[in-house]
mmCIF file with all atom_site columns, C-alpha atoms in Angstrom:
data_model
loop_
_atom_site.group_PDB
_atom_site.id
_atom_site.type_symbol
_atom_site.label_atom_id
_atom_site.label_alt_id
_atom_site.label_comp_id
_atom_site.label_asym_id
_atom_site.label_entity_id
_atom_site.label_seq_id
_atom_site.pdbx_PDB_ins_code
_atom_site.Cartn_x
_atom_site.Cartn_y
_atom_site.Cartn_z
_atom_site.occupancy
_atom_site.B_iso_or_equiv
_atom_site.pdbx_formal_charge
_atom_site.auth_seq_id
_atom_site.auth_comp_id
_atom_site.auth_asym_id
_atom_site.auth_atom_id
_atom_site.pdbx_PDB_model_num
ATOM 1   C CA . UNK G 1 1   ? 199.938 157.878 133.935 1.00 96.00 ? 1   UNK G CA 1
ATOM 2   C CA . UNK G 1 2   ? 200.517 154.147 133.653 1.00 97.00 ? 2   UNK G CA 1
ATOM 3   C CA . UNK G 1 3   ? 197.836 151.518 133.955 1.00 97.00 ? 3   UNK G CA 1
ATOM 4   C CA . UNK G 1 4   ? 199.108 148.030 134.800 1.00 98.00 ? 4   UNK G CA 1
ATOM 5   C CA . UNK G 1 5   ? 196.902 145.016 134.150 1.00 98.00 ? 5   UNK G CA 1
ATOM 6   C CA . UNK G 1 6   ? 198.219 141.618 135.236 1.00 98.00 ? 6   UNK G CA 1
ATOM 7   C CA . UNK G 1 7   ? 196.130 139.118 133.272 1.00 98.00 ? 7   UNK G CA 1
ATOM 8   C CA . UNK G 1 8   ? 195.298 135.438 133.133 1.00 97.00 ? 8   UNK G CA 1
ATOM 9   C CA . UNK G 1 9   ? 192.739 133.741 130.887 1.00 97.00 ? 9   UNK G CA 1
ATOM 10  C CA . UNK G 1 10  ? 189.835 136.206 130.938 1.00 96.00 ? 10  UNK G CA 1
ATOM 11  C CA . UNK G 1 11  ? 189.787 137.209 127.275 1.00 97.00 ? 11  UNK G CA 1
ATOM 12  C CA . UNK G 1 12  ? 186.265 138.611 126.962 1.00 97.00 ? 12  UNK G CA 1
ATOM 13  C CA . UNK G 1 13  ? 186.417 140.608 130.190 1.00 97.00 ? 13  UNK G CA 1
ATOM 14  C CA . UNK G 1 14  ? 189.864 142.021 129.437 1.00 98.00 ? 14  UNK G CA 1
ATOM 15  C CA . UNK G 1 15  ? 188.973 142.850 125.851 1.00 97.00 ? 15  UNK G CA 1
ATOM 16  C CA . UNK G 1 16  ? 185.857 144.693 127.040 1.00 96.00 ? 16  UNK G CA 1
ATOM 17  C CA . UNK G 1 17  ? 187.871 146.669 129.601 1.00 96.00 ? 17  UNK G CA 1
ATOM 18  C CA . UNK G 1 18  ? 190.583 147.590 127.107 1.00 97.00 ? 18  UNK G CA 1
ATOM 19  C CA . UNK G 1 19  ? 188.052 148.673 124.500 1.00 95.00 ? 19  UNK G CA 1
ATOM 20  C CA . UNK G 1 20  ? 186.548 151.034 127.082 1.00 94.00 ? 20  UNK G CA 1
ATOM 21  C CA . UNK G 1 21  ? 190.015 152.450 127.764 1.00 95.00 ? 21  UNK G CA 1
ATOM 22  C CA . UNK G 1 22  ? 190.728 152.841 124.043 1.00 95.00 ? 22  UNK G CA 1
ATOM 23  C CA . UNK G 1 23  ? 187.507 154.809 123.567 1.00 93.00 ? 23  UNK G CA 1
ATOM 24  C CA . UNK G 1 24  ? 188.575 157.234 126.269 1.00 93.00 ? 24  UNK G CA 1
ATOM 25  C CA . UNK G 1 25  ? 192.291 157.465 125.454 1.00 94.00 ? 25  UNK G CA 1
ATOM 26  C CA . UNK G 1 26  ? 192.373 157.566 121.668 1.00 89.00 ? 26  UNK G CA 1
ATOM 27  C CA . UNK G 1 27  ? 193.175 161.010 120.266 1.00 80.00 ? 27  UNK G CA 1
ATOM 28  C CA . UNK G 1 28  ? 192.925 162.645 123.701 1.00 87.00 ? 28  UNK G CA 1
ATOM 29  C CA . UNK G 1 29  ? 195.424 161.007 126.047 1.00 89.00 ? 29  UNK G CA 1
ATOM 30  C CA . UNK G 1 30  ? 197.490 158.702 123.823 1.00 83.00 ? 30  UNK G CA 1
ATOM 31  C CA . UNK G 1 31  ? 200.647 160.677 124.672 1.00 87.00 ? 31  UNK G CA 1
ATOM 32  C CA . UNK G 1 32  ? 199.882 160.849 128.402 1.00 92.00 ? 32  UNK G CA 1
ATOM 33  C CA . UNK G 1 33  ? 198.683 157.350 129.252 1.00 95.00 ? 33  UNK G CA 1
ATOM 34  C CA . UNK G 1 34  ? 200.181 153.928 128.732 1.00 97.00 ? 34  UNK G CA 1
ATOM 35  C CA . UNK G 1 35  ? 198.544 150.602 129.475 1.00 97.00 ? 35  UNK G CA 1
ATOM 36  C CA . UNK G 1 36  ? 200.659 147.523 130.137 1.00 98.00 ? 36  UNK G CA 1
ATOM 37  C CA . UNK G 1 37  ? 199.012 144.121 129.988 1.00 98.00 ? 37  UNK G CA 1
ATOM 38  C CA . UNK G 1 38  ? 201.038 141.211 131.324 1.00 98.00 ? 38  UNK G CA 1
ATOM 39  C CA . UNK G 1 39  ? 199.683 137.766 130.392 1.00 98.00 ? 39  UNK G CA 1
ATOM 40  C CA . UNK G 1 40  ? 200.755 135.114 132.891 1.00 98.00 ? 40  UNK G CA 1
ATOM 41  C CA . UNK G 1 41  ? 200.896 132.340 130.279 1.00 97.00 ? 41  UNK G CA 1
ATOM 42  C CA . UNK G 1 42  ? 197.158 131.954 129.731 1.00 97.00 ? 42  UNK G CA 1
ATOM 43  C CA . UNK G 1 43  ? 196.332 128.517 128.319 1.00 96.00 ? 43  UNK G CA 1
ATOM 44  C CA . UNK G 1 44  ? 195.865 128.068 124.566 1.00 94.00 ? 44  UNK G CA 1
ATOM 45  C CA . UNK G 1 45  ? 196.968 131.654 123.915 1.00 92.00 ? 45  UNK G CA 1
ATOM 46  C CA . UNK G 1 46  ? 193.459 132.722 124.976 1.00 97.00 ? 46  UNK G CA 1
ATOM 47  C CA . UNK G 1 47  ? 194.461 136.394 125.032 1.00 97.00 ? 47  UNK G CA 1
ATOM 48  C CA . UNK G 1 48  ? 195.401 136.474 121.319 1.00 96.00 ? 48  UNK G CA 1
ATOM 49  C CA . UNK G 1 49  ? 192.616 138.981 120.547 1.00 97.00 ? 49  UNK G CA 1
ATOM 50  C CA . UNK G 1 50  ? 193.850 141.190 123.364 1.00 97.00 ? 50  UNK G CA 1
ATOM 51  C CA . UNK G 1 51  ? 197.377 141.057 121.939 1.00 97.00 ? 51  UNK G CA 1
ATOM 52  C CA . UNK G 1 52  ? 196.022 142.021 118.497 1.00 97.00 ? 52  UNK G CA 1
ATOM 53  C CA . UNK G 1 53  ? 194.142 144.985 119.970 1.00 97.00 ? 53  UNK G CA 1
ATOM 54  C CA . UNK G 1 54  ? 197.334 146.132 121.708 1.00 97.00 ? 54  UNK G CA 1
ATOM 55  C CA . UNK G 1 55  ? 199.316 145.924 118.475 1.00 97.00 ? 55  UNK G CA 1
ATOM 56  C CA . UNK G 1 56  ? 196.979 148.495 116.932 1.00 95.00 ? 56  UNK G CA 1
ATOM 57  C CA . UNK G 1 57  ? 197.546 151.230 119.528 1.00 96.00 ? 57  UNK G CA 1
ATOM 58  C CA . UNK G 1 58  ? 200.847 152.823 120.537 1.00 95.00 ? 58  UNK G CA 1
ATOM 59  C CA . UNK G 1 59  ? 199.713 153.343 124.143 1.00 96.00 ? 59  UNK G CA 1
ATOM 60  C CA . UNK G 1 60  ? 198.847 149.649 124.657 1.00 97.00 ? 60  UNK G CA 1
ATOM 61  C CA . UNK G 1 61  ? 201.655 147.215 125.476 1.00 97.00 ? 61  UNK G CA 1
ATOM 62  C CA . UNK G 1 62  ? 201.263 143.450 125.746 1.00 98.00 ? 62  UNK G CA 1
ATOM 63  C CA . UNK G 1 63  ? 203.672 140.939 127.246 1.00 97.00 ? 63  UNK G CA 1
ATOM 64  C CA . UNK G 1 64  ? 203.120 137.197 127.519 1.00 97.00 ? 64  UNK G CA 1
ATOM 65  C CA . UNK G 1 65  ? 205.209 134.962 129.749 1.00 97.00 ? 65  UNK G CA 1
ATOM 66  C CA . UNK G 1 66  ? 206.204 131.566 128.385 1.00 96.00 ? 66  UNK G CA 1
ATOM 67  C CA . UNK G 1 67  ? 205.518 129.953 131.752 1.00 97.00 ? 67  UNK G CA 1
ATOM 68  C CA . UNK G 1 68  ? 203.193 130.881 134.596 1.00 97.00 ? 68  UNK G CA 1
ATOM 69  C CA . UNK G 1 69  ? 205.021 133.037 137.152 1.00 98.00 ? 69  UNK G CA 1
ATOM 70  C CA . UNK G 1 70  ? 202.093 133.523 139.554 1.00 97.00 ? 70  UNK G CA 1
ATOM 71  C CA . UNK G 1 71  ? 199.917 136.514 140.315 1.00 95.00 ? 71  UNK G CA 1
ATOM 72  C CA . UNK G 1 72  ? 202.335 138.299 142.647 1.00 96.00 ? 72  UNK G CA 1
ATOM 73  C CA . UNK G 1 73  ? 205.341 138.121 140.311 1.00 97.00 ? 73  UNK G CA 1
ATOM 74  C CA . UNK G 1 74  ? 203.163 139.005 137.331 1.00 97.00 ? 74  UNK G CA 1
ATOM 75  C CA . UNK G 1 75  ? 201.853 142.066 139.159 1.00 96.00 ? 75  UNK G CA 1
ATOM 76  C CA . UNK G 1 76  ? 205.342 143.178 140.167 1.00 96.00 ? 76  UNK G CA 1
ATOM 77  C CA . UNK G 1 77  ? 206.786 142.648 136.678 1.00 95.00 ? 77  UNK G CA 1
ATOM 78  C CA . UNK G 1 78  ? 203.859 144.489 135.096 1.00 96.00 ? 78  UNK G CA 1
ATOM 79  C CA . UNK G 1 79  ? 204.309 147.534 137.310 1.00 96.00 ? 79  UNK G CA 1
ATOM 80  C CA . UNK G 1 80  ? 208.104 147.622 136.957 1.00 95.00 ? 80  UNK G CA 1
ATOM 81  C CA . UNK G 1 81  ? 207.759 148.222 133.227 1.00 91.00 ? 81  UNK G CA 1
ATOM 82  C CA . UNK G 1 82  ? 205.525 151.255 133.730 1.00 96.00 ? 82  UNK G CA 1
ATOM 83  C CA . UNK G 1 83  ? 207.014 154.704 133.241 1.00 95.00 ? 83  UNK G CA 1
ATOM 84  C CA . UNK G 1 84  ? 204.180 157.102 134.125 1.00 95.00 ? 84  UNK G CA 1
ATOM 85  C CA . UNK G 1 85  ? 204.261 159.529 137.014 1.00 94.00 ? 85  UNK G CA 1
ATOM 86  C CA . UNK G 1 86  ? 201.160 157.834 138.425 1.00 96.00 ? 86  UNK G CA 1
ATOM 87  C CA . UNK G 1 87  ? 200.348 154.126 138.504 1.00 97.00 ? 87  UNK G CA 1
ATOM 88  C CA . UNK G 1 88  ? 196.893 152.571 138.468 1.00 96.00 ? 88  UNK G CA 1
ATOM 89  C CA . UNK G 1 89  ? 196.593 148.802 138.841 1.00 97.00 ? 89  UNK G CA 1
ATOM 90  C CA . UNK G 1 90  ? 193.555 147.280 137.192 1.00 96.00 ? 90  UNK G CA 1
ATOM 91  C CA . UNK G 1 91  ? 192.247 143.725 137.343 1.00 96.00 ? 91  UNK G CA 1
ATOM 92  C CA . UNK G 1 92  ? 191.814 141.894 134.053 1.00 96.00 ? 92  UNK G CA 1
ATOM 93  C CA . UNK G 1 93  ? 188.072 141.843 134.670 1.00 95.00 ? 93  UNK G CA 1
ATOM 94  C CA . UNK G 1 94  ? 187.729 145.525 135.650 1.00 94.00 ? 94  UNK G CA 1
ATOM 95  C CA . UNK G 1 95  ? 186.567 148.323 133.375 1.00 92.00 ? 95  UNK G CA 1
ATOM 96  C CA . UNK G 1 96  ? 185.596 151.972 133.472 1.00 91.00 ? 96  UNK G CA 1
ATOM 97  C CA . UNK G 1 97  ? 181.822 152.235 133.468 1.00 90.00 ? 97  UNK G CA 1
ATOM 98  C CA . UNK G 1 98  ? 181.414 155.962 132.868 1.00 91.00 ? 98  UNK G CA 1
ATOM 99  C CA . UNK G 1 99  ? 182.416 157.262 129.423 1.00 88.00 ? 99  UNK G CA 1
ATOM 100 C CA . UNK G 1 100 ? 184.246 160.258 130.902 1.00 90.00 ? 100 UNK G CA 1
ATOM 101 C CA . UNK G 1 101 ? 185.844 158.522 133.903 1.00 92.00 ? 101 UNK G CA 1
ATOM 102 C CA . UNK G 1 102 ? 189.404 158.668 132.625 1.00 92.00 ? 102 UNK G CA 1
ATOM 103 C CA . UNK G 1 103 ? 189.094 162.308 131.602 1.00 92.00 ? 103 UNK G CA 1
ATOM 104 C CA . UNK G 1 104 ? 187.846 163.189 135.084 1.00 93.00 ? 104 UNK G CA 1
ATOM 105 C CA . UNK G 1 105 ? 190.735 161.358 136.715 1.00 93.00 ? 105 UNK G CA 1
ATOM 106 C CA . UNK G 1 106 ? 193.407 162.855 134.450 1.00 92.00 ? 106 UNK G CA 1
ATOM 107 C CA . UNK G 1 107 ? 192.008 166.368 134.901 1.00 92.00 ? 107 UNK G CA 1
ATOM 108 C CA . UNK G 1 108 ? 192.040 165.886 138.671 1.00 93.00 ? 108 UNK G CA 1
ATOM 109 C CA . UNK G 1 109 ? 195.652 164.686 138.612 1.00 91.00 ? 109 UNK G CA 1
ATOM 110 C CA . UNK G 1 110 ? 196.704 167.684 136.525 1.00 88.00 ? 110 UNK G CA 1
ATOM 111 C CA . UNK G 1 111 ? 195.085 170.203 138.855 1.00 90.00 ? 111 UNK G CA 1
ATOM 112 C CA . UNK G 1 112 ? 196.340 168.596 142.037 1.00 76.00 ? 112 UNK G CA 1
#
């Protein structure tokens, strides 16, 4: 499964959401799930901490555009890079509230 997150200048929200994903993916789904974050040229490199988090996990991928391409193009580009059988688009201020949410979803996808 691929999770695509088009992002723009919401560092604390995005970092919180990614940390929740990491807690649920690490050691359990790191071979089955990829997350692609696409930064639409946030000002002042505000997503630097997010980029650093991504560098520490093989299932997290971060891309930053040198100029703002707009939400629609950022969304399209972010999803085109995904390679999972399923695609889930997340906002950069969304997060999984329940600690077992991802496990429930993956188990459901596996069983049909």
